[in-house]
mmCIF file with all atom_site columns, C-alpha atoms in Angstrom:
data_model
loop_
_atom_site.group_PDB
_atom_site.id
_atom_site.type_symbol
_atom_site.label_atom_id
_atom_site.label_alt_id
_atom_site.label_comp_id
_atom_site.label_asym_id
_atom_site.label_entity_id
_atom_site.label_seq_id
_atom_site.pdbx_PDB_ins_code
_atom_site.Cartn_x
_atom_site.Cartn_y
_atom_site.Cartn_z
_atom_site.occupancy
_atom_site.B_iso_or_equiv
_atom_site.pdbx_formal_charge
_atom_site.auth_seq_id
_atom_site.auth_comp_id
_atom_site.auth_asym_id
_atom_site.auth_atom_id
_atom_site.pdbx_PDB_model_num
ATOM 1   C CA . MET A 1 1   ? 62.848  85.709  95.001  1.00 0.00 ? 1   MET A CA 1
ATOM 2   C CA . ALA A 1 2   ? 66.045  87.608  96.150  1.00 0.00 ? 2   ALA A CA 1
ATOM 3   C CA . ASP A 1 3   ? 66.491  91.345  95.600  1.00 0.00 ? 3   ASP A CA 1
ATOM 4   C CA . THR A 1 4   ? 68.703  92.555  92.698  1.00 0.00 ? 4   THR A CA 1
ATOM 5   C CA . GLU A 1 5   ? 72.117  93.585  93.971  1.00 0.00 ? 5   GLU A CA 1
ATOM 6   C CA . VAL A 1 6   ? 72.869  96.044  91.258  1.00 0.00 ? 6   VAL A CA 1
ATOM 7   C CA . SER A 1 7   ? 73.320  99.273  90.718  1.00 0.00 ? 7   SER A CA 1
ATOM 8   C CA . ILE A 1 8   ? 73.444  102.020 88.535  1.00 0.00 ? 8   ILE A CA 1
ATOM 9   C CA . GLY A 1 9   ? 76.831  103.564 87.489  1.00 0.00 ? 9   GLY A CA 1
ATOM 10  C CA . TYR A 1 10  ? 76.918  107.119 88.871  1.00 0.00 ? 10  TYR A CA 1
ATOM 11  C CA . GLY A 1 11  ? 79.346  107.491 91.414  1.00 0.00 ? 11  GLY A CA 1
ATOM 12  C CA . THR A 1 12  ? 81.581  105.884 89.241  1.00 0.00 ? 12  THR A CA 1
ATOM 13  C CA . VAL A 1 13  ? 85.352  107.296 89.439  1.00 0.00 ? 13  VAL A CA 1
ATOM 14  C CA . LEU A 1 14  ? 88.293  107.428 86.662  1.00 0.00 ? 14  LEU A CA 1
ATOM 15  C CA . GLU A 1 15  ? 92.337  108.498 87.911  1.00 0.00 ? 15  GLU A CA 1
ATOM 16  C CA . ILE A 1 16  ? 95.156  108.198 86.153  1.00 0.00 ? 16  ILE A CA 1
ATOM 17  C CA . ALA A 1 17  ? 98.412  108.577 86.633  1.00 0.00 ? 17  ALA A CA 1
ATOM 18  C CA . LEU A 1 18  ? 101.958 108.095 85.013  1.00 0.00 ? 18  LEU A CA 1
ATOM 19  C CA . VAL A 1 19  ? 104.613 105.199 85.819  1.00 0.00 ? 19  VAL A CA 1
ATOM 20  C CA . SER A 1 20  ? 106.604 107.482 86.371  1.00 0.00 ? 20  SER A CA 1
ATOM 21  C CA . THR A 1 21  ? 104.875 109.252 89.121  1.00 0.00 ? 21  THR A CA 1
ATOM 22  C CA . PRO A 1 22  ? 102.420 106.493 90.622  1.00 0.00 ? 22  PRO A CA 1
ATOM 23  C CA . ASP A 1 23  ? 101.112 107.735 93.223  1.00 0.00 ? 23  ASP A CA 1
ATOM 24  C CA . GLU A 1 24  ? 100.375 111.292 91.746  1.00 0.00 ? 24  GLU A CA 1
ATOM 25  C CA . PHE A 1 25  ? 96.678  110.551 90.170  1.00 0.00 ? 25  PHE A CA 1
ATOM 26  C CA . THR A 1 26  ? 94.509  112.551 88.247  1.00 0.00 ? 26  THR A CA 1
ATOM 27  C CA . TYR A 1 27  ? 90.807  112.789 88.580  1.00 0.00 ? 27  TYR A CA 1
ATOM 28  C CA . ILE A 1 28  ? 89.211  112.361 85.058  1.00 0.00 ? 28  ILE A CA 1
ATOM 29  C CA . ARG A 1 29  ? 86.663  115.085 85.438  1.00 0.00 ? 29  ARG A CA 1
ATOM 30  C CA . GLU A 1 30  ? 82.724  115.010 84.231  1.00 0.00 ? 30  GLU A CA 1
ATOM 31  C CA . VAL A 1 31  ? 83.212  111.583 82.646  1.00 0.00 ? 31  VAL A CA 1
ATOM 32  C CA . TYR A 1 32  ? 79.112  110.219 81.675  1.00 0.00 ? 32  TYR A CA 1
ATOM 33  C CA . ALA A 1 33  ? 79.946  106.635 80.423  1.00 0.00 ? 33  ALA A CA 1
ATOM 34  C CA . LEU A 1 34  ? 83.048  104.566 81.287  1.00 0.00 ? 34  LEU A CA 1
ATOM 35  C CA . THR A 1 35  ? 84.262  101.015 79.571  1.00 0.00 ? 35  THR A CA 1
ATOM 36  C CA . PRO A 1 36  ? 86.136  99.102  81.764  1.00 0.00 ? 36  PRO A CA 1
ATOM 37  C CA . PRO A 1 37  ? 88.998  96.471  80.270  1.00 0.00 ? 37  PRO A CA 1
ATOM 38  C CA . SER A 1 38  ? 87.488  93.778  78.556  1.00 0.00 ? 38  SER A CA 1
ATOM 39  C CA . ASP A 1 39  ? 89.874  90.351  78.407  1.00 0.00 ? 39  ASP A CA 1
ATOM 40  C CA . THR A 1 40  ? 89.551  88.299  74.664  1.00 0.00 ? 40  THR A CA 1
ATOM 41  C CA . ASP A 1 41  ? 91.000  84.387  74.652  1.00 0.00 ? 41  ASP A CA 1
ATOM 42  C CA . ASP A 1 42  ? 92.701  83.038  71.641  1.00 0.00 ? 42  ASP A CA 1
ATOM 43  C CA . SER A 1 43  ? 92.044  79.977  70.738  1.00 0.00 ? 43  SER A CA 1
ATOM 44  C CA . ILE A 1 44  ? 95.163  77.555  69.444  1.00 0.00 ? 44  ILE A CA 1
ATOM 45  C CA . GLU A 1 45  ? 93.806  74.936  67.694  1.00 0.00 ? 45  GLU A CA 1
ATOM 46  C CA . ALA A 1 46  ? 95.564  71.824  68.486  1.00 0.00 ? 46  ALA A CA 1
ATOM 47  C CA . THR A 1 47  ? 93.760  69.332  66.357  1.00 0.00 ? 47  THR A CA 1
ATOM 48  C CA . HIS A 1 48  ? 95.887  66.161  65.307  1.00 0.00 ? 48  HIS A CA 1
ATOM 49  C CA . MET A 1 49  ? 95.197  62.910  62.745  1.00 0.00 ? 49  MET A CA 1
ATOM 50  C CA . GLN A 1 50  ? 93.434  61.020  65.734  1.00 0.00 ? 50  GLN A CA 1
ATOM 51  C CA . SER A 1 51  ? 91.662  63.861  67.376  1.00 0.00 ? 51  SER A CA 1
ATOM 52  C CA . PRO A 1 52  ? 88.446  61.991  68.644  1.00 0.00 ? 52  PRO A CA 1
ATOM 53  C CA . ASN A 1 53  ? 85.112  61.953  66.604  1.00 0.00 ? 53  ASN A CA 1
ATOM 54  C CA . LYS A 1 54  ? 87.332  63.584  63.248  1.00 0.00 ? 54  LYS A CA 1
ATOM 55  C CA . THR A 1 55  ? 86.282  66.927  65.468  1.00 0.00 ? 55  THR A CA 1
ATOM 56  C CA . ARG A 1 56  ? 88.486  69.936  66.296  1.00 0.00 ? 56  ARG A CA 1
ATOM 57  C CA . GLU A 1 57  ? 90.654  70.033  69.241  1.00 0.00 ? 57  GLU A CA 1
ATOM 58  C CA . TYR A 1 58  ? 91.208  73.600  70.924  1.00 0.00 ? 58  TYR A CA 1
ATOM 59  C CA . ILE A 1 59  ? 93.417  74.656  73.668  1.00 0.00 ? 59  ILE A CA 1
ATOM 60  C CA . PRO A 1 60  ? 93.486  78.518  75.522  1.00 0.00 ? 60  PRO A CA 1
ATOM 61  C CA . GLY A 1 61  ? 95.355  80.641  74.013  1.00 0.00 ? 61  GLY A CA 1
ATOM 62  C CA . LEU A 1 62  ? 96.748  84.206  75.549  1.00 0.00 ? 62  LEU A CA 1
ATOM 63  C CA . THR A 1 63  ? 94.556  86.849  77.011  1.00 0.00 ? 63  THR A CA 1
ATOM 64  C CA . ASP A 1 64  ? 94.247  90.206  75.204  1.00 0.00 ? 64  ASP A CA 1
ATOM 65  C CA . SER A 1 65  ? 92.974  93.031  77.560  1.00 0.00 ? 65  SER A CA 1
ATOM 66  C CA . GLY A 1 66  ? 91.897  94.821  75.289  1.00 0.00 ? 66  GLY A CA 1
ATOM 67  C CA . GLU A 1 67  ? 90.783  98.559  75.877  1.00 0.00 ? 67  GLU A CA 1
ATOM 68  C CA . ALA A 1 68  ? 89.540  100.698 77.916  1.00 0.00 ? 68  ALA A CA 1
ATOM 69  C CA . SER A 1 69  ? 86.942  104.515 77.337  1.00 0.00 ? 69  SER A CA 1
ATOM 70  C CA . ALA A 1 70  ? 85.621  107.010 79.108  1.00 0.00 ? 70  ALA A CA 1
ATOM 71  C CA . GLU A 1 71  ? 83.071  109.475 77.459  1.00 0.00 ? 71  GLU A CA 1
ATOM 72  C CA . MET A 1 72  ? 83.297  112.623 78.733  1.00 0.00 ? 72  MET A CA 1
ATOM 73  C CA . ASN A 1 73  ? 81.952  116.407 78.826  1.00 0.00 ? 73  ASN A CA 1
ATOM 74  C CA . TYR A 1 74  ? 84.568  118.502 76.859  1.00 0.00 ? 74  TYR A CA 1
ATOM 75  C CA . VAL A 1 75  ? 85.796  121.707 78.454  1.00 0.00 ? 75  VAL A CA 1
ATOM 76  C CA . PRO A 1 76  ? 88.135  122.895 76.125  1.00 0.00 ? 76  PRO A CA 1
ATOM 77  C CA . GLY A 1 77  ? 91.957  124.092 77.637  1.00 0.00 ? 77  GLY A CA 1
ATOM 78  C CA . SER A 1 78  ? 90.613  122.724 81.053  1.00 0.00 ? 78  SER A CA 1
ATOM 79  C CA . VAL A 1 79  ? 92.694  121.089 83.764  1.00 0.00 ? 79  VAL A CA 1
ATOM 80  C CA . THR A 1 80  ? 91.035  117.228 82.174  1.00 0.00 ? 80  THR A CA 1
ATOM 81  C CA . ASP A 1 81  ? 91.903  118.339 78.899  1.00 0.00 ? 81  ASP A CA 1
ATOM 82  C CA . ARG A 1 82  ? 95.423  119.667 79.083  1.00 0.00 ? 82  ARG A CA 1
ATOM 83  C CA . PHE A 1 83  ? 96.223  116.814 81.278  1.00 0.00 ? 83  PHE A CA 1
ATOM 84  C CA . ILE A 1 84  ? 94.906  113.954 78.642  1.00 0.00 ? 84  ILE A CA 1
ATOM 85  C CA . GLN A 1 85  ? 96.690  116.117 75.968  1.00 0.00 ? 85  GLN A CA 1
ATOM 86  C CA . SER A 1 86  ? 100.192 115.678 78.225  1.00 0.00 ? 86  SER A CA 1
ATOM 87  C CA . ILE A 1 87  ? 99.981  111.981 78.785  1.00 0.00 ? 87  ILE A CA 1
ATOM 88  C CA . LYS A 1 88  ? 100.220 111.009 74.779  1.00 0.00 ? 88  LYS A CA 1
ATOM 89  C CA . GLY A 1 89  ? 103.245 108.385 74.571  1.00 0.00 ? 89  GLY A CA 1
ATOM 90  C CA . LYS A 1 90  ? 103.627 107.760 78.092  1.00 0.00 ? 90  LYS A CA 1
ATOM 91  C CA . LYS A 1 91  ? 103.239 104.879 80.174  1.00 0.00 ? 91  LYS A CA 1
ATOM 92  C CA . LEU A 1 92  ? 100.266 105.115 82.563  1.00 0.00 ? 92  LEU A CA 1
ATOM 93  C CA . ILE A 1 93  ? 98.378  103.714 85.779  1.00 0.00 ? 93  ILE A CA 1
ATOM 94  C CA . ASN A 1 94  ? 94.757  103.445 85.546  1.00 0.00 ? 94  ASN A CA 1
ATOM 95  C CA . ARG A 1 95  ? 92.501  103.568 88.613  1.00 0.00 ? 95  ARG A CA 1
ATOM 96  C CA . VAL A 1 96  ? 88.315  102.800 88.067  1.00 0.00 ? 96  VAL A CA 1
ATOM 97  C CA . THR A 1 97  ? 86.931  103.441 91.627  1.00 0.00 ? 97  THR A CA 1
ATOM 98  C CA . PHE A 1 98  ? 83.535  101.804 91.790  1.00 0.00 ? 98  PHE A CA 1
ATOM 99  C CA . GLU A 1 99  ? 80.104  103.531 94.397  1.00 0.00 ? 99  GLU A CA 1
ATOM 100 C CA . ASN A 1 100 ? 81.068  100.620 96.622  1.00 0.00 ? 100 ASN A CA 1
ATOM 101 C CA . GLY A 1 101 ? 84.637  100.716 96.850  1.00 0.00 ? 101 GLY A CA 1
ATOM 102 C CA . ILE A 1 102 ? 85.892  98.255  94.304  1.00 0.00 ? 102 ILE A CA 1
ATOM 103 C CA . GLN A 1 103 ? 88.627  99.130  92.247  1.00 0.00 ? 103 GLN A CA 1
ATOM 104 C CA . VAL A 1 104 ? 89.938  97.935  89.234  1.00 0.00 ? 104 VAL A CA 1
ATOM 105 C CA . ILE A 1 105 ? 93.454  99.297  88.418  1.00 0.00 ? 105 ILE A CA 1
ATOM 106 C CA . PHE A 1 106 ? 95.870  98.765  85.591  1.00 0.00 ? 106 PHE A CA 1
ATOM 107 C CA . ARG A 1 107 ? 98.645  99.754  83.471  1.00 0.00 ? 107 ARG A CA 1
ATOM 108 C CA . GLY A 1 108 ? 98.739  101.081 79.403  1.00 0.00 ? 108 GLY A CA 1
ATOM 109 C CA . ASN A 1 109 ? 98.800  103.920 77.391  1.00 0.00 ? 109 ASN A CA 1
ATOM 110 C CA . ARG A 1 110 ? 96.778  106.439 75.815  1.00 0.00 ? 110 ARG A CA 1
ATOM 111 C CA . GLN A 1 111 ? 95.523  105.255 72.396  1.00 0.00 ? 111 GLN A CA 1
ATOM 112 C CA . GLY A 1 112 ? 93.338  108.149 71.393  1.00 0.00 ? 112 GLY A CA 1
ATOM 113 C CA . TYR A 1 113 ? 91.470  111.136 72.317  1.00 0.00 ? 113 TYR A CA 1
ATOM 114 C CA . GLU A 1 114 ? 88.715  111.918 69.869  1.00 0.00 ? 114 GLU A CA 1
ATOM 115 C CA . LYS A 1 115 ? 86.767  115.612 70.349  1.00 0.00 ? 115 LYS A CA 1
ATOM 116 C CA . ASP A 1 116 ? 82.850  116.367 69.095  1.00 0.00 ? 116 ASP A CA 1
ATOM 117 C CA . ILE A 1 117 ? 81.990  119.577 68.751  1.00 0.00 ? 117 ILE A CA 1
ATOM 118 C CA . PRO A 1 118 ? 78.294  119.776 67.350  1.00 0.00 ? 118 PRO A CA 1
ATOM 119 C CA . VAL A 1 119 ? 76.729  122.785 66.512  1.00 0.00 ? 119 VAL A CA 1
ATOM 120 C CA . ASP A 1 120 ? 73.853  121.994 68.329  1.00 0.00 ? 120 ASP A CA 1
ATOM 121 C CA . ASP A 1 121 ? 74.043  119.502 71.395  1.00 0.00 ? 121 ASP A CA 1
ATOM 122 C CA . ARG A 1 122 ? 77.231  119.570 73.941  1.00 0.00 ? 122 ARG A CA 1
ATOM 123 C CA . LYS A 1 123 ? 80.447  119.197 73.434  1.00 0.00 ? 123 LYS A CA 1
ATOM 124 C CA . THR A 1 124 ? 82.339  115.338 74.024  1.00 0.00 ? 124 THR A CA 1
ATOM 125 C CA . ALA A 1 125 ? 85.132  113.772 73.943  1.00 0.00 ? 125 ALA A CA 1
ATOM 126 C CA . THR A 1 126 ? 86.014  110.017 74.179  1.00 0.00 ? 126 THR A CA 1
ATOM 127 C CA . LEU A 1 127 ? 89.497  109.197 75.821  1.00 0.00 ? 127 LEU A CA 1
ATOM 128 C CA . THR A 1 128 ? 90.528  105.726 74.863  1.00 0.00 ? 128 THR A CA 1
ATOM 129 C CA . LEU A 1 129 ? 93.430  103.591 76.601  1.00 0.00 ? 129 LEU A CA 1
ATOM 130 C CA . ARG A 1 130 ? 95.397  100.424 75.497  1.00 0.00 ? 130 ARG A CA 1
ATOM 131 C CA . VAL A 1 131 ? 95.705  98.043  78.624  1.00 0.00 ? 131 VAL A CA 1
ATOM 132 C CA . SER A 1 132 ? 98.753  96.587  78.927  1.00 0.00 ? 132 SER A CA 1
ATOM 133 C CA . GLY A 1 133 ? 98.774  93.137  80.734  1.00 0.00 ? 133 GLY A CA 1
ATOM 134 C CA . ASP A 1 134 ? 96.102  91.673  83.270  1.00 0.00 ? 134 ASP A CA 1
ATOM 135 C CA . PRO A 1 135 ? 94.006  94.135  85.151  1.00 0.00 ? 135 PRO A CA 1
ATOM 136 C CA . ILE A 1 136 ? 94.121  93.997  88.619  1.00 0.00 ? 136 ILE A CA 1
ATOM 137 C CA . MET A 1 137 ? 90.292  94.134  90.802  1.00 0.00 ? 137 MET A CA 1
ATOM 138 C CA . THR A 1 138 ? 90.775  94.618  94.734  1.00 0.00 ? 138 THR A CA 1
ATOM 139 C CA . GLY A 1 139 ? 88.682  93.860  97.435  1.00 0.00 ? 139 GLY A CA 1
ATOM 140 C CA . VAL A 1 140 ? 86.452  96.985  98.945  1.00 0.00 ? 140 VAL A CA 1
ATOM 141 C CA . THR A 1 141 ? 88.917  100.122 99.721  1.00 0.00 ? 141 THR A CA 1
ATOM 142 C CA . ALA A 1 142 ? 87.834  103.318 102.199 1.00 0.00 ? 142 ALA A CA 1
ATOM 143 C CA . PRO A 1 143 ? 86.157  105.958 100.337 1.00 0.00 ? 143 PRO A CA 1
ATOM 144 C CA . ARG A 1 144 ? 88.220  108.899 99.298  1.00 0.00 ? 144 ARG A CA 1
ATOM 145 C CA . ASN A 1 145 ? 87.616  112.212 98.687  1.00 0.00 ? 145 ASN A CA 1
ATOM 146 C CA . ILE A 1 146 ? 88.812  114.048 96.087  1.00 0.00 ? 146 ILE A CA 1
ATOM 147 C CA . ASP A 1 147 ? 87.313  117.884 96.487  1.00 0.00 ? 147 ASP A CA 1
ATOM 148 C CA . LEU A 1 148 ? 86.636  119.233 99.688  1.00 0.00 ? 148 LEU A CA 1
ATOM 149 C CA . PRO A 1 149 ? 82.845  119.618 100.739 1.00 0.00 ? 149 PRO A CA 1
ATOM 150 C CA . LEU A 1 150 ? 82.247  123.368 100.362 1.00 0.00 ? 150 LEU A CA 1
ATOM 151 C CA . ILE A 1 151 ? 79.515  125.351 102.107 1.00 0.00 ? 151 ILE A CA 1
ATOM 152 C CA . GLU A 1 152 ? 76.898  127.522 99.448  1.00 0.00 ? 152 GLU A CA 1
ATOM 153 C CA . GLY A 1 153 ? 75.470  130.293 101.894 1.00 0.00 ? 153 GLY A CA 1
ATOM 154 C CA . VAL A 1 154 ? 75.775  133.290 103.544 1.00 0.00 ? 154 VAL A CA 1
ATOM 155 C CA . ALA A 1 155 ? 76.529  132.839 107.124 1.00 0.00 ? 155 ALA A CA 1
ATOM 156 C CA . LYS A 1 156 ? 73.637  135.185 108.385 1.00 0.00 ? 156 LYS A CA 1
ATOM 157 C CA . VAL A 1 157 ? 70.945  133.850 110.868 1.00 0.00 ? 157 VAL A CA 1
ATOM 158 C CA . GLY A 1 158 ? 68.007  133.002 109.599 1.00 0.00 ? 158 GLY A CA 1
ATOM 159 C CA . ALA A 1 159 ? 69.990  132.472 106.192 1.00 0.00 ? 159 ALA A CA 1
ATOM 160 C CA . PRO A 1 160 ? 69.908  128.612 105.083 1.00 0.00 ? 160 PRO A CA 1
ATOM 161 C CA . LEU A 1 161 ? 73.561  127.251 104.304 1.00 0.00 ? 161 LEU A CA 1
ATOM 162 C CA . THR A 1 162 ? 73.888  124.665 102.232 1.00 0.00 ? 162 THR A CA 1
ATOM 163 C CA . VAL A 1 163 ? 76.517  121.857 101.674 1.00 0.00 ? 163 VAL A CA 1
ATOM 164 C CA . ASP A 1 164 ? 77.887  120.452 98.165  1.00 0.00 ? 164 ASP A CA 1
ATOM 165 C CA . TRP A 1 165 ? 79.283  117.495 99.252  1.00 0.00 ? 165 TRP A CA 1
ATOM 166 C CA . GLY A 1 166 ? 82.316  117.260 97.053  1.00 0.00 ? 166 GLY A CA 1
ATOM 167 C CA . ILE A 1 167 ? 83.677  114.384 94.443  1.00 0.00 ? 167 ILE A CA 1
ATOM 168 C CA . TRP A 1 168 ? 83.990  110.891 96.145  1.00 0.00 ? 168 TRP A CA 1
ATOM 169 C CA . ALA A 1 169 ? 85.185  107.848 94.808  1.00 0.00 ? 169 ALA A CA 1
ATOM 170 C CA . GLY A 1 170 ? 84.458  104.535 96.635  1.00 0.00 ? 170 GLY A CA 1
ATOM 171 C CA . ALA A 1 171 ? 81.038  106.091 98.541  1.00 0.00 ? 171 ALA A CA 1
ATOM 172 C CA . GLU A 1 172 ? 77.713  104.093 98.786  1.00 0.00 ? 172 GLU A CA 1
ATOM 173 C CA . ASP A 1 173 ? 76.244  106.651 101.492 1.00 0.00 ? 173 ASP A CA 1
ATOM 174 C CA . LEU A 1 174 ? 77.155  110.138 102.634 1.00 0.00 ? 174 LEU A CA 1
ATOM 175 C CA . SER A 1 175 ? 75.903  111.754 106.103 1.00 0.00 ? 175 SER A CA 1
ATOM 176 C CA . TYR A 1 176 ? 76.638  115.146 107.280 1.00 0.00 ? 176 TYR A CA 1
ATOM 177 C CA . GLN A 1 177 ? 77.596  116.532 110.738 1.00 0.00 ? 177 GLN A CA 1
ATOM 178 C CA . TRP A 1 178 ? 77.093  120.204 110.844 1.00 0.00 ? 178 TRP A CA 1
ATOM 179 C CA . LYS A 1 179 ? 79.461  122.220 113.919 1.00 0.00 ? 179 LYS A CA 1
ATOM 180 C CA . VAL A 1 180 ? 79.531  126.037 115.277 1.00 0.00 ? 180 VAL A CA 1
ATOM 181 C CA . GLY A 1 181 ? 82.783  127.135 116.475 1.00 0.00 ? 181 GLY A CA 1
ATOM 182 C CA . GLY A 1 182 ? 84.217  123.884 115.810 1.00 0.00 ? 182 GLY A CA 1
ATOM 183 C CA . ASP A 1 183 ? 81.139  121.619 118.649 1.00 0.00 ? 183 ASP A CA 1
ATOM 184 C CA . PRO A 1 184 ? 78.792  119.829 116.997 1.00 0.00 ? 184 PRO A CA 1
ATOM 185 C CA . VAL A 1 185 ? 75.117  121.026 117.133 1.00 0.00 ? 185 VAL A CA 1
ATOM 186 C CA . LEU A 1 186 ? 72.736  118.560 117.910 1.00 0.00 ? 186 LEU A CA 1
ATOM 187 C CA . ASN A 1 187 ? 70.943  116.621 115.078 1.00 0.00 ? 187 ASN A CA 1
ATOM 188 C CA . ALA A 1 188 ? 72.139  119.135 112.219 1.00 0.00 ? 188 ALA A CA 1
ATOM 189 C CA . ASN A 1 189 ? 72.934  115.991 110.106 1.00 0.00 ? 189 ASN A CA 1
ATOM 190 C CA . THR A 1 190 ? 71.038  117.079 106.813 1.00 0.00 ? 190 THR A CA 1
ATOM 191 C CA . SER A 1 191 ? 72.504  118.929 103.560 1.00 0.00 ? 191 SER A CA 1
ATOM 192 C CA . SER A 1 192 ? 71.278  122.293 105.242 1.00 0.00 ? 192 SER A CA 1
ATOM 193 C CA . TYR A 1 193 ? 71.694  124.127 108.411 1.00 0.00 ? 193 TYR A CA 1
ATOM 194 C CA . VAL A 1 194 ? 70.302  127.633 109.533 1.00 0.00 ? 194 VAL A CA 1
ATOM 195 C CA . PRO A 1 195 ? 72.486  129.995 112.016 1.00 0.00 ? 195 PRO A CA 1
ATOM 196 C CA . VAL A 1 196 ? 70.379  131.120 115.158 1.00 0.00 ? 196 VAL A CA 1
ATOM 197 C CA . THR A 1 197 ? 71.301  134.020 117.146 1.00 0.00 ? 197 THR A CA 1
ATOM 198 C CA . ALA A 1 198 ? 73.098  132.019 119.611 1.00 0.00 ? 198 ALA A CA 1
ATOM 199 C CA . ASP A 1 199 ? 75.902  131.067 116.447 1.00 0.00 ? 199 ASP A CA 1
ATOM 200 C CA . ILE A 1 200 ? 76.495  134.835 116.331 1.00 0.00 ? 200 ILE A CA 1
ATOM 201 C CA . GLY A 1 201 ? 80.256  135.919 116.039 1.00 0.00 ? 201 GLY A CA 1
ATOM 202 C CA . GLU A 1 202 ? 80.702  131.978 115.836 1.00 0.00 ? 202 GLU A CA 1
ATOM 203 C CA . VAL A 1 203 ? 82.457  130.172 112.075 1.00 0.00 ? 203 VAL A CA 1
ATOM 204 C CA . ILE A 1 204 ? 80.138  127.098 110.440 1.00 0.00 ? 204 ILE A CA 1
ATOM 205 C CA . THR A 1 205 ? 81.917  123.852 108.971 1.00 0.00 ? 205 THR A CA 1
ATOM 206 C CA . VAL A 1 206 ? 80.671  120.605 108.352 1.00 0.00 ? 206 VAL A CA 1
ATOM 207 C CA . ASP A 1 207 ? 81.532  117.189 108.276 1.00 0.00 ? 207 ASP A CA 1
ATOM 208 C CA . VAL A 1 208 ? 80.657  114.947 105.478 1.00 0.00 ? 208 VAL A CA 1
ATOM 209 C CA . THR A 1 209 ? 81.550  110.998 105.903 1.00 0.00 ? 209 THR A CA 1
ATOM 210 C CA . GLY A 1 210 ? 81.392  109.057 102.953 1.00 0.00 ? 210 GLY A CA 1
ATOM 211 C CA . ALA A 1 211 ? 80.859  104.977 104.007 1.00 0.00 ? 211 ALA A CA 1
ATOM 212 C CA . ASN A 1 212 ? 80.681  101.637 101.834 1.00 0.00 ? 212 ASN A CA 1
ATOM 213 C CA . THR A 1 213 ? 79.857  98.514  103.414 1.00 0.00 ? 213 THR A CA 1
ATOM 214 C CA . LEU A 1 214 ? 83.288  98.354  105.209 1.00 0.00 ? 214 LEU A CA 1
ATOM 215 C CA . TYR A 1 215 ? 85.046  101.407 105.970 1.00 0.00 ? 215 TYR A CA 1
ATOM 216 C CA . SER A 1 216 ? 83.996  105.089 106.527 1.00 0.00 ? 216 SER A CA 1
ATOM 217 C CA . THR A 1 217 ? 86.017  108.667 106.013 1.00 0.00 ? 217 THR A CA 1
ATOM 218 C CA . THR A 1 218 ? 85.465  112.431 107.287 1.00 0.00 ? 218 THR A CA 1
ATOM 219 C CA . VAL A 1 219 ? 86.606  115.249 106.144 1.00 0.00 ? 219 VAL A CA 1
ATOM 220 C CA . SER A 1 220 ? 85.952  118.820 106.957 1.00 0.00 ? 220 SER A CA 1
ATOM 221 C CA . SER A 1 221 ? 84.895  121.884 105.281 1.00 0.00 ? 221 SER A CA 1
ATOM 222 C CA . ALA A 1 222 ? 86.480  125.172 105.112 1.00 0.00 ? 222 ALA A CA 1
ATOM 223 C CA . ALA A 1 223 ? 84.633  127.230 107.538 1.00 0.00 ? 223 ALA A CA 1
ATOM 224 C CA . THR A 1 224 ? 82.223  130.132 106.407 1.00 0.00 ? 224 THR A CA 1
ATOM 225 C CA . THR A 1 225 ? 82.590  133.639 108.103 1.00 0.00 ? 225 THR A CA 1
ATOM 226 C CA . ALA A 1 226 ? 81.962  134.343 111.469 1.00 0.00 ? 226 ALA A CA 1
ATOM 227 C CA . VAL A 1 227 ? 77.818  134.539 111.352 1.00 0.00 ? 227 VAL A CA 1
ATOM 228 C CA . VAL A 1 228 ? 76.095  137.606 111.769 1.00 0.00 ? 228 VAL A CA 1
ATOM 229 C CA . ALA A 1 229 ? 73.037  138.781 112.978 1.00 0.00 ? 229 ALA A CA 1
#
């Protein structure tokens, strides 16, 4: 029996742009549950006096693409919070990118933005989008980096540096290449690197490559300060 090909939803990304600025997508942060558009098909009764076997007949009617929704951690006044408030009454282009690079793109408008502020639990919010027209599902697209990788730690001999890989859309796998003074370090391909004496005076960067079954994309972190002893 073949193994299942299903995966968890981790890595799925929601971005929203205004129809008036279709190339300027805003990443919706801290989403923990996402419901893509769901089709509902109307059925039109077409029964007539000679319907076979005195049985009702139906023909396909219109399709309603329904709603999409995103549940997220709510941070009052954050970039995401202010953006969602700003799109009230505006036409939107919405893009859902799965970790394998497949995208669902659909038009619509903001239908609701509900916040939940419990006394003893995290603050959450639900964004509801009314879908307009027929959503488009793409083929596999190249991974996109949304937030650049960031090196954490002090550039000092013997002190470990680690990389926060940033935010990616459409990347199933991530790989690393550390560089000293712009030159790749042999076998430095994990999420951490420990500077050595030969690195003193040089800056350190790391290249992070996001990949799926068809494409790969590589971005570089900002450089550290020069390594000290």
